[in-house]
Amino acid sequence: MRIEDRDAEATAGIVSDAFGAEVRVEGLSADTVRALFSPEARPADPLPEGRPIRLALEGNGTGPGGPEPVVERLDDGTALCRPGGPAEVRPADPRSFRDRLIPRCLHLGLAQQWARAGLATAHAAAFEIDGRGVLAFGPSTAGKSLLTLAASARGARVVSDDWLLLGIGPDGPRAERLREFLMVRAGGEALLDALLAAQPGLAVRRAGDRKVVPLASAPSERFPHAVDIDETWVMQVPEGPRRDRSEVRPVAAAAVLARLVESSMPLLFGASFPAERAALMQTARTWIQRSRCVEVETGTDLIEDPDRAWARLLT
């Protein structure tokens, strides 16, 4: 993912290298957009309160015509998304998204533009281990970040532990990172130490009770921007204490689709956005058909007995 200046003042392009799609952003400088995806999660200058930010998928009907926009009023601003067309975002008081990586209104506008190209933003992890590209879906506390750190400690090539752009590339399902850092929560310190021992040049910053590892300058051979996906893991939050043994079970295609929708932007799969829904559903069907889909529940063996845990997970 590249964020570039454009000729007009306060205009940037967000360019996906993995999928060849670009979203034009009018009303924000490239530096401000870069900061929204950075470890600091804050632009150098506040977003323009009440002033519109216009978003359009380049080369795909960027004109003003078409259906009336769907208006979504969120706690940090308003998104006006024209089905099958451009979007306009009007941020509210910047303090209302103090603890967020990116304002919800802006996230919706960007997600809608990418959806027009059949690309889904998703809270998921992606890495390549033993020659297999893995995408791991899961709700908060399912263990995506811990799984990603554990994979990295075993030499995996890590794309992201949380926020991705998903689509179908020339070779099938593909994931590209949006967030330029890894987030380490309590419980992952030992795995982080192993990662830092293997890659001593990595920086670590503290963000409240968490630690952040910026990836913008990390070695690209260990932290590629994108990876082809062979397996899709639907992670489950354990009922009660985490088991001592990681488990892999069959999963129905409907459950994979449900998790994909829940992990992305469900509104764009609805009747209000027929063009976006059609493009995303085509991506989802191809994704499920062309990747091995399983349900995964990680156990304490991921840290205490990693050889056996990974043998089970990669069977």
mmCIF file of C-alpha atoms in Angstrom:
data_model
loop_
_atom_site.group_PDB
_atom_site.id
_atom_site.type_symbol
_atom_site.label_atom_id
_atom_site.label_comp_id
_atom_site.label_asym_id
_atom_site.label_seq_id
_atom_site.Cartn_x
_atom_site.Cartn_y
_atom_site.Cartn_z
ATOM 1 C CA MET A 1 0.000 0.000 0.000
ATOM 2 C CA ARG A 2 1.412 3.355 -1.047
ATOM 3 C CA ILE A 3 0.140 6.820 -0.137
ATOM 4 C CA GLU A 4 1.166 9.444 -2.661
ATOM 5 C CA ASP A 5 0.742 13.160 -3.270
ATOM 6 C CA ARG A 6 -1.408 14.172 -6.211
ATOM 7 C CA ASP A 7 -1.216 17.351 -8.295
ATOM 8 C CA ALA A 8 -4.113 19.161 -6.615
ATOM 9 C CA GLU A 9 -3.657 20.758 -3.209
ATOM 10 C CA ALA A 10 -4.595 18.572 -0.207
ATOM 11 C CA THR A 11 -5.146 15.537 -2.447
ATOM 12 C CA ALA A 12 -3.664 12.074 -1.997
ATOM 13 C CA GLY A 13 -3.823 8.687 -3.650
ATOM 14 C CA ILE A 14 -4.007 5.437 -1.666
ATOM 15 C CA VAL A 15 -2.564 2.859 -4.049
ATOM 16 C CA SER A 16 -2.882 -0.897 -3.547
ATOM 17 C CA ASP A 17 0.181 -2.602 -5.040
ATOM 18 C CA ALA A 18 -1.363 -6.037 -4.505
ATOM 19 C CA PHE A 19 -4.560 -5.340 -6.473
ATOM 20 C CA GLY A 20 -3.777 -2.361 -8.689
ATOM 21 C CA ALA A 21 -6.579 -0.213 -7.221
ATOM 22 C CA GLU A 22 -6.318 3.441 -6.207
ATOM 23 C CA VAL A 23 -8.618 5.551 -4.052
ATOM 24 C CA ARG A 24 -8.295 9.296 -4.620
ATOM 25 C CA VAL A 25 -8.670 11.351 -1.436
ATOM 26 C CA GLU A 26 -9.535 15.039 -1.879
ATOM 27 C CA GLY A 27 -9.343 17.208 1.224
ATOM 28 C CA LEU A 28 -6.375 15.579 3.004
ATOM 29 C CA SER A 29 -2.661 15.801 2.300
ATOM 30 C CA ALA A 30 -0.640 12.628 1.727
ATOM 31 C CA ASP A 31 1.224 13.247 5.018
ATOM 32 C CA THR A 32 -2.040 13.358 6.949
ATOM 33 C CA VAL A 33 -3.304 10.166 5.307
ATOM 34 C CA ARG A 34 0.000 8.387 6.030
ATOM 35 C CA ALA A 35 -0.256 9.346 9.695
ATOM 36 C CA LEU A 36 -3.714 7.743 9.933
ATOM 37 C CA PHE A 37 -2.165 4.356 9.097
ATOM 38 C CA SER A 38 0.972 4.811 11.219
ATOM 39 C CA PRO A 39 1.831 3.495 14.713
ATOM 40 C CA GLU A 40 1.088 6.883 16.232
ATOM 41 C CA ALA A 41 -2.424 6.714 14.747
ATOM 42 C CA ARG A 42 -2.605 10.510 14.693
ATOM 43 C CA PRO A 43 -2.218 12.946 11.821
ATOM 44 C CA ALA A 44 0.223 15.803 12.318
ATOM 45 C CA ASP A 45 -2.687 18.181 11.721
ATOM 46 C CA PRO A 46 -6.249 17.487 12.909
ATOM 47 C CA LEU A 47 -8.767 16.368 10.330
ATOM 48 C CA PRO A 48 -10.858 19.243 8.978
ATOM 49 C CA GLU A 49 -13.897 19.391 11.246
ATOM 50 C CA GLY A 50 -17.077 19.620 9.169
ATOM 51 C CA ARG A 51 -15.173 20.126 5.912
ATOM 52 C CA PRO A 52 -15.849 17.387 3.344
ATOM 53 C CA ILE A 53 -13.296 14.773 2.323
ATOM 54 C CA ARG A 54 -14.116 13.256 -1.066
ATOM 55 C CA LEU A 55 -13.189 9.671 -1.919
ATOM 56 C CA ALA A 56 -13.337 8.023 -5.327
ATOM 57 C CA LEU A 57 -12.082 4.782 -6.847
ATOM 58 C CA GLU A 58 -9.937 5.917 -9.750
ATOM 59 C CA GLY A 59 -11.090 4.781 -13.188
ATOM 60 C CA ASN A 60 -14.414 3.448 -11.938
ATOM 61 C CA GLY A 61 -17.211 5.980 -12.321
ATOM 62 C CA THR A 62 -15.918 8.888 -10.270
ATOM 63 C CA GLY A 63 -18.498 11.397 -11.536
ATOM 64 C CA PRO A 64 -21.223 13.016 -9.376
ATOM 65 C CA GLY A 65 -24.193 11.257 -11.008
ATOM 66 C CA GLY A 66 -25.949 8.096 -9.906
ATOM 67 C CA PRO A 67 -28.186 7.097 -7.004
ATOM 68 C CA GLU A 68 -28.711 9.264 -3.956
ATOM 69 C CA PRO A 69 -26.038 8.696 -1.299
ATOM 70 C CA VAL A 70 -26.610 6.479 1.714
ATOM 71 C CA VAL A 71 -26.066 8.712 4.756
ATOM 72 C CA GLU A 72 -24.441 7.144 7.817
ATOM 73 C CA ARG A 73 -24.165 9.413 10.866
ATOM 74 C CA LEU A 74 -21.498 8.042 13.172
ATOM 75 C CA ASP A 75 -20.114 9.289 16.470
ATOM 76 C CA ASP A 76 -17.036 10.797 14.785
ATOM 77 C CA GLY A 77 -18.633 12.224 11.649
ATOM 78 C CA THR A 78 -20.920 11.529 8.696
ATOM 79 C CA ALA A 79 -20.295 9.378 5.626
ATOM 80 C CA LEU A 80 -22.354 9.963 2.470
ATOM 81 C CA CYS A 81 -21.687 6.962 0.223
ATOM 82 C CA ARG A 82 -23.235 6.936 -3.252
ATOM 83 C CA PRO A 83 -23.949 3.279 -4.156
ATOM 84 C CA GLY A 84 -21.652 2.305 -6.997
ATOM 85 C CA GLY A 85 -20.039 5.767 -6.901
ATOM 86 C CA PRO A 86 -17.891 8.194 -4.874
ATOM 87 C CA ALA A 87 -18.217 8.977 -1.176
ATOM 88 C CA GLU A 88 -17.986 12.121 0.907
ATOM 89 C CA VAL A 89 -16.907 12.137 4.539
ATOM 90 C CA ARG A 90 -17.484 14.989 7.005
ATOM 91 C CA PRO A 91 -15.469 14.474 10.209
ATOM 92 C CA ALA A 92 -16.804 15.769 13.494
ATOM 93 C CA ASP A 93 -14.721 16.894 16.460
ATOM 94 C CA PRO A 94 -11.333 15.113 16.033
ATOM 95 C CA ARG A 95 -11.287 14.350 19.763
ATOM 96 C CA SER A 96 -14.187 11.937 19.247
ATOM 97 C CA PHE A 97 -11.841 9.395 17.639
ATOM 98 C CA ARG A 98 -8.922 9.897 20.008
ATOM 99 C CA ASP A 99 -8.513 6.151 20.664
ATOM 100 C CA ARG A 100 -9.054 4.932 17.099
ATOM 101 C CA LEU A 101 -6.596 4.239 14.339
ATOM 102 C CA ILE A 102 -8.823 5.888 11.757
ATOM 103 C CA PRO A 103 -12.215 7.640 12.128
ATOM 104 C CA ARG A 104 -15.153 5.310 11.555
ATOM 105 C CA CYS A 105 -16.689 7.673 9.001
ATOM 106 C CA LEU A 106 -13.487 7.726 6.937
ATOM 107 C CA HIS A 107 -13.056 3.960 7.268
ATOM 108 C CA LEU A 108 -16.562 3.435 5.874
ATOM 109 C CA GLY A 109 -15.917 5.743 2.925
ATOM 110 C CA LEU A 110 -12.654 4.007 2.069
ATOM 111 C CA ALA A 111 -14.171 0.539 2.497
ATOM 112 C CA GLN A 112 -17.015 1.431 0.143
ATOM 113 C CA GLN A 113 -14.601 2.584 -2.565
ATOM 114 C CA TRP A 114 -12.495 -0.563 -2.275
ATOM 115 C CA ALA A 115 -15.665 -2.676 -2.275
ATOM 116 C CA ARG A 116 -16.494 -1.297 -5.720
ATOM 117 C CA ALA A 117 -13.355 -3.138 -6.909
ATOM 118 C CA GLY A 118 -14.336 -6.315 -5.027
ATOM 119 C CA LEU A 119 -11.857 -5.626 -2.198
ATOM 120 C CA ALA A 120 -12.847 -6.056 1.445
ATOM 121 C CA THR A 121 -11.255 -4.385 4.454
ATOM 122 C CA ALA A 122 -11.111 -6.935 7.268
ATOM 123 C CA HIS A 123 -9.944 -7.286 10.839
ATOM 124 C CA ALA A 124 -7.875 -10.433 10.358
ATOM 125 C CA ALA A 125 -4.270 -11.660 10.499
ATOM 126 C CA ALA A 126 -2.171 -12.875 7.576
ATOM 127 C CA PHE A 127 1.192 -14.623 7.401
ATOM 128 C CA GLU A 128 3.085 -17.246 5.409
ATOM 129 C CA ILE A 129 4.507 -20.239 7.270
ATOM 130 C CA ASP A 130 6.057 -23.415 5.844
ATOM 131 C CA GLY A 131 5.243 -22.125 2.382
ATOM 132 C CA ARG A 132 1.526 -21.695 3.164
ATOM 133 C CA GLY A 133 -0.280 -18.380 3.221
ATOM 134 C CA VAL A 134 -2.702 -18.221 6.164
ATOM 135 C CA LEU A 135 -5.554 -15.793 6.813
ATOM 136 C CA ALA A 136 -6.951 -15.940 10.361
ATOM 137 C CA PHE A 137 -10.353 -14.390 11.073
ATOM 138 C CA GLY A 138 -11.480 -13.944 14.638
ATOM 139 C CA PRO A 139 -13.275 -11.578 16.996
ATOM 140 C CA SER A 140 -11.427 -9.592 19.624
ATOM 141 C CA THR A 141 -9.686 -11.863 22.196
ATOM 142 C CA ALA A 142 -9.692 -14.832 19.788
ATOM 143 C CA GLY A 143 -5.893 -14.602 19.710
ATOM 144 C CA LYS A 144 -5.040 -13.240 16.236
ATOM 145 C CA SER A 145 -2.113 -11.136 17.457
ATOM 146 C CA LEU A 146 -0.727 -13.926 19.658
ATOM 147 C CA LEU A 147 -1.018 -16.387 16.767
ATOM 148 C CA THR A 148 0.803 -13.947 14.466
ATOM 149 C CA LEU A 149 3.635 -13.453 16.962
ATOM 150 C CA ALA A 150 3.910 -17.216 17.478
ATOM 151 C CA ALA A 151 4.114 -17.708 13.713
ATOM 152 C CA SER A 152 6.761 -14.996 13.421
ATOM 153 C CA ALA A 153 8.810 -16.619 16.183
ATOM 154 C CA ARG A 154 8.915 -19.740 13.984
ATOM 155 C CA GLY A 155 10.182 -17.803 10.985
ATOM 156 C CA ALA A 156 6.897 -16.938 9.303
ATOM 157 C CA ARG A 157 6.645 -14.025 6.897
ATOM 158 C CA VAL A 158 4.124 -11.712 8.586
ATOM 159 C CA VAL A 159 1.831 -9.295 6.752
ATOM 160 C CA SER A 160 -0.388 -8.037 9.583
ATOM 161 C CA ASP A 161 -1.970 -9.095 12.851
ATOM 162 C CA ASP A 162 -5.199 -7.140 12.435
ATOM 163 C CA TRP A 163 -6.217 -4.913 9.490
ATOM 164 C CA LEU A 164 -6.089 -6.127 5.895
ATOM 165 C CA LEU A 165 -7.346 -5.537 2.378
ATOM 166 C CA LEU A 166 -8.616 -8.827 0.906
ATOM 167 C CA GLY A 167 -9.197 -9.664 -2.721
ATOM 168 C CA ILE A 168 -8.547 -12.118 -5.525
ATOM 169 C CA GLY A 169 -5.192 -11.723 -7.229
ATOM 170 C CA PRO A 170 -3.838 -13.486 -10.329
ATOM 171 C CA ASP A 171 -3.045 -16.586 -8.247
ATOM 172 C CA GLY A 172 -6.149 -16.585 -6.069
ATOM 173 C CA PRO A 173 -6.946 -15.137 -2.624
ATOM 174 C CA ARG A 174 -4.537 -12.429 -1.508
ATOM 175 C CA ALA A 175 -4.174 -10.225 1.577
ATOM 176 C CA GLU A 176 -2.459 -6.836 1.816
ATOM 177 C CA ARG A 177 -1.831 -4.960 5.035
ATOM 178 C CA LEU A 178 -3.422 -1.619 5.804
ATOM 179 C CA ARG A 179 -2.071 -1.049 9.312
ATOM 180 C CA GLU A 180 1.672 -0.378 9.350
ATOM 181 C CA PHE A 181 2.415 -1.971 12.718
ATOM 182 C CA LEU A 182 1.926 -5.010 14.938
ATOM 183 C CA MET A 183 0.158 -4.617 18.298
ATOM 184 C CA VAL A 184 1.360 -6.754 21.218
ATOM 185 C CA ARG A 185 -1.033 -7.207 24.119
ATOM 186 C CA ALA A 186 -0.386 -8.619 27.570
ATOM 187 C CA GLY A 187 0.655 -12.264 27.342
ATOM 188 C CA GLY A 188 2.706 -11.897 24.186
ATOM 189 C CA GLU A 189 5.898 -10.487 25.704
ATOM 190 C CA ALA A 190 7.887 -13.748 25.459
ATOM 191 C CA LEU A 191 6.978 -14.140 21.795
ATOM 192 C CA LEU A 192 7.856 -10.483 21.173
ATOM 193 C CA ASP A 193 11.265 -11.070 22.771
ATOM 194 C CA ALA A 194 11.804 -14.019 20.412
ATOM 195 C CA LEU A 195 10.858 -11.856 17.446
ATOM 196 C CA LEU A 196 13.226 -9.071 18.530
ATOM 197 C CA ALA A 197 16.053 -11.595 19.016
ATOM 198 C CA ALA A 198 15.545 -12.814 15.432
ATOM 199 C CA GLN A 199 15.163 -9.255 14.058
ATOM 200 C CA PRO A 200 17.224 -6.995 16.374
ATOM 201 C CA GLY A 201 16.697 -3.948 14.155
ATOM 202 C CA LEU A 202 12.968 -3.736 14.891
ATOM 203 C CA ALA A 203 11.742 -0.821 16.973
ATOM 204 C CA VAL A 204 9.250 -1.162 19.820
ATOM 205 C CA ARG A 205 7.037 1.605 21.168
ATOM 206 C CA ARG A 206 4.644 1.602 24.074
ATOM 207 C CA ALA A 207 0.991 2.541 23.569
ATOM 208 C CA GLY A 208 -0.775 2.431 26.925
ATOM 209 C CA ASP A 209 -0.664 -1.145 28.194
ATOM 210 C CA ARG A 210 0.355 -2.463 24.763
ATOM 211 C CA LYS A 211 3.520 -2.502 22.695
ATOM 212 C CA VAL A 212 3.710 -1.469 19.048
ATOM 213 C CA VAL A 213 6.164 -2.729 16.421
ATOM 214 C CA PRO A 214 6.285 -0.362 13.383
ATOM 215 C CA LEU A 215 6.638 -2.166 10.055
ATOM 216 C CA ALA A 216 7.275 0.677 7.601
ATOM 217 C CA SER A 217 11.062 0.188 7.815
ATOM 218 C CA ALA A 218 11.049 -3.509 8.795
ATOM 219 C CA PRO A 219 12.812 -6.055 6.511
ATOM 220 C CA SER A 220 10.466 -6.752 3.603
ATOM 221 C CA GLU A 221 11.558 -10.392 3.350
ATOM 222 C CA ARG A 222 10.135 -11.030 6.842
ATOM 223 C CA PHE A 223 7.292 -8.507 6.723
ATOM 224 C CA PRO A 224 5.957 -8.372 3.147
ATOM 225 C CA HIS A 225 3.128 -5.988 2.325
ATOM 226 C CA ALA A 226 1.011 -8.786 0.824
ATOM 227 C CA VAL A 227 0.843 -12.574 0.561
ATOM 228 C CA ASP A 228 -1.163 -15.149 -1.379
ATOM 229 C CA ILE A 229 -3.554 -17.094 0.864
ATOM 230 C CA ASP A 230 -3.824 -20.900 0.808
ATOM 231 C CA GLU A 231 -5.687 -21.456 4.095
ATOM 232 C CA THR A 232 -8.453 -19.560 5.893
ATOM 233 C CA TRP A 233 -8.707 -20.120 9.638
ATOM 234 C CA VAL A 234 -11.888 -19.156 11.475
ATOM 235 C CA MET A 235 -10.735 -18.604 15.053
ATOM 236 C CA GLN A 236 -12.987 -19.119 18.036
ATOM 237 C CA VAL A 237 -12.947 -17.458 21.440
ATOM 238 C CA PRO A 238 -12.600 -20.254 24.014
ATOM 239 C CA GLU A 239 -15.450 -20.863 26.422
ATOM 240 C CA GLY A 240 -13.748 -20.512 29.771
ATOM 241 C CA PRO A 241 -9.975 -20.950 30.254
ATOM 242 C CA ARG A 242 -7.915 -21.548 27.122
ATOM 243 C CA ARG A 243 -7.293 -25.253 26.514
ATOM 244 C CA ASP A 244 -3.807 -26.736 26.661
ATOM 245 C CA ARG A 245 -4.127 -28.180 23.146
ATOM 246 C CA SER A 246 -4.729 -26.305 19.906
ATOM 247 C CA GLU A 247 -7.484 -27.799 17.771
ATOM 248 C CA VAL A 248 -8.387 -27.749 14.075
ATOM 249 C CA ARG A 249 -11.903 -28.729 12.980
ATOM 250 C CA PRO A 250 -13.906 -28.702 9.742
ATOM 251 C CA VAL A 251 -16.013 -25.604 9.126
ATOM 252 C CA ALA A 252 -19.009 -24.948 6.897
ATOM 253 C CA ALA A 253 -18.690 -22.483 4.023
ATOM 254 C CA ALA A 254 -21.578 -20.483 5.497
ATOM 255 C CA ALA A 255 -19.609 -19.979 8.724
ATOM 256 C CA VAL A 256 -16.594 -18.705 6.786
ATOM 257 C CA LEU A 257 -18.779 -16.274 4.858
ATOM 258 C CA ALA A 258 -20.402 -15.072 8.093
ATOM 259 C CA ARG A 259 -17.017 -14.415 9.693
ATOM 260 C CA LEU A 260 -15.780 -12.591 6.602
ATOM 261 C CA VAL A 261 -18.826 -10.299 6.666
ATOM 262 C CA GLU A 262 -18.557 -9.710 10.421
ATOM 263 C CA SER A 263 -14.835 -8.947 10.175
ATOM 264 C CA SER A 264 -15.235 -6.415 7.386
ATOM 265 C CA MET A 265 -17.947 -3.806 6.783
ATOM 266 C CA PRO A 266 -21.339 -5.588 7.001
ATOM 267 C CA LEU A 267 -23.247 -2.549 5.671
ATOM 268 C CA LEU A 268 -21.606 -3.006 2.265
ATOM 269 C CA PHE A 269 -22.987 -6.548 1.990
ATOM 270 C CA GLY A 270 -26.534 -5.196 2.387
ATOM 271 C CA ALA A 271 -29.317 -4.173 0.015
ATOM 272 C CA SER A 272 -28.371 -0.470 0.126
ATOM 273 C CA PHE A 273 -25.215 -1.175 -1.894
ATOM 274 C CA PRO A 274 -26.131 -3.623 -4.677
ATOM 275 C CA ALA A 275 -23.007 -3.096 -6.799
ATOM 276 C CA GLU A 276 -20.645 -3.333 -3.834
ATOM 277 C CA ARG A 277 -22.492 -6.359 -2.474
ATOM 278 C CA ALA A 278 -22.269 -8.181 -5.821
ATOM 279 C CA ALA A 279 -18.525 -7.500 -6.116
ATOM 280 C CA LEU A 280 -17.811 -8.528 -2.520
ATOM 281 C CA MET A 281 -19.918 -11.682 -2.732
ATOM 282 C CA GLN A 282 -18.054 -12.754 -5.872
ATOM 283 C CA THR A 283 -14.776 -12.255 -4.014
ATOM 284 C CA ALA A 284 -16.089 -14.184 -1.001
ATOM 285 C CA ARG A 285 -17.293 -17.131 -3.093
ATOM 286 C CA THR A 286 -13.985 -17.366 -4.935
ATOM 287 C CA TRP A 287 -12.078 -17.023 -1.657
ATOM 288 C CA ILE A 288 -13.949 -19.909 -0.025
ATOM 289 C CA GLN A 289 -13.625 -22.127 -3.108
ATOM 290 C CA ARG A 290 -9.903 -21.547 -3.537
ATOM 291 C CA SER A 291 -8.596 -21.717 0.039
ATOM 292 C CA ARG A 292 -8.672 -24.536 2.588
ATOM 293 C CA CYS A 293 -11.102 -23.377 5.288
ATOM 294 C CA VAL A 294 -10.990 -24.722 8.861
ATOM 295 C CA GLU A 295 -12.047 -23.712 12.357
ATOM 296 C CA VAL A 296 -9.144 -23.152 14.749
ATOM 297 C CA GLU A 297 -8.980 -22.822 18.509
ATOM 298 C CA THR A 298 -5.507 -22.066 19.811
ATOM 299 C CA GLY A 299 -4.360 -23.479 23.138
ATOM 300 C CA THR A 300 -1.601 -22.746 25.632
ATOM 301 C CA ASP A 301 0.596 -25.225 23.731
ATOM 302 C CA LEU A 302 1.179 -22.484 21.154
ATOM 303 C CA ILE A 303 3.630 -21.013 23.683
ATOM 304 C CA GLU A 304 4.447 -23.994 25.916
ATOM 305 C CA ASP A 305 4.899 -26.661 23.209
ATOM 306 C CA PRO A 306 5.035 -24.817 19.866
ATOM 307 C CA ASP A 307 6.388 -27.757 17.827
ATOM 308 C CA ARG A 308 3.348 -29.896 18.579
ATOM 309 C CA ALA A 309 0.946 -26.971 18.343
ATOM 310 C CA TRP A 310 2.103 -26.008 14.854
ATOM 311 C CA ALA A 311 2.147 -29.648 13.782
ATOM 312 C CA ARG A 312 -1.575 -29.784 14.642
ATOM 313 C CA LEU A 313 -2.401 -26.410 13.105
ATOM 314 C CA LEU A 314 -0.641 -27.165 9.818
ATOM 315 C CA THR A 315 -1.832 -30.757 9.398
#
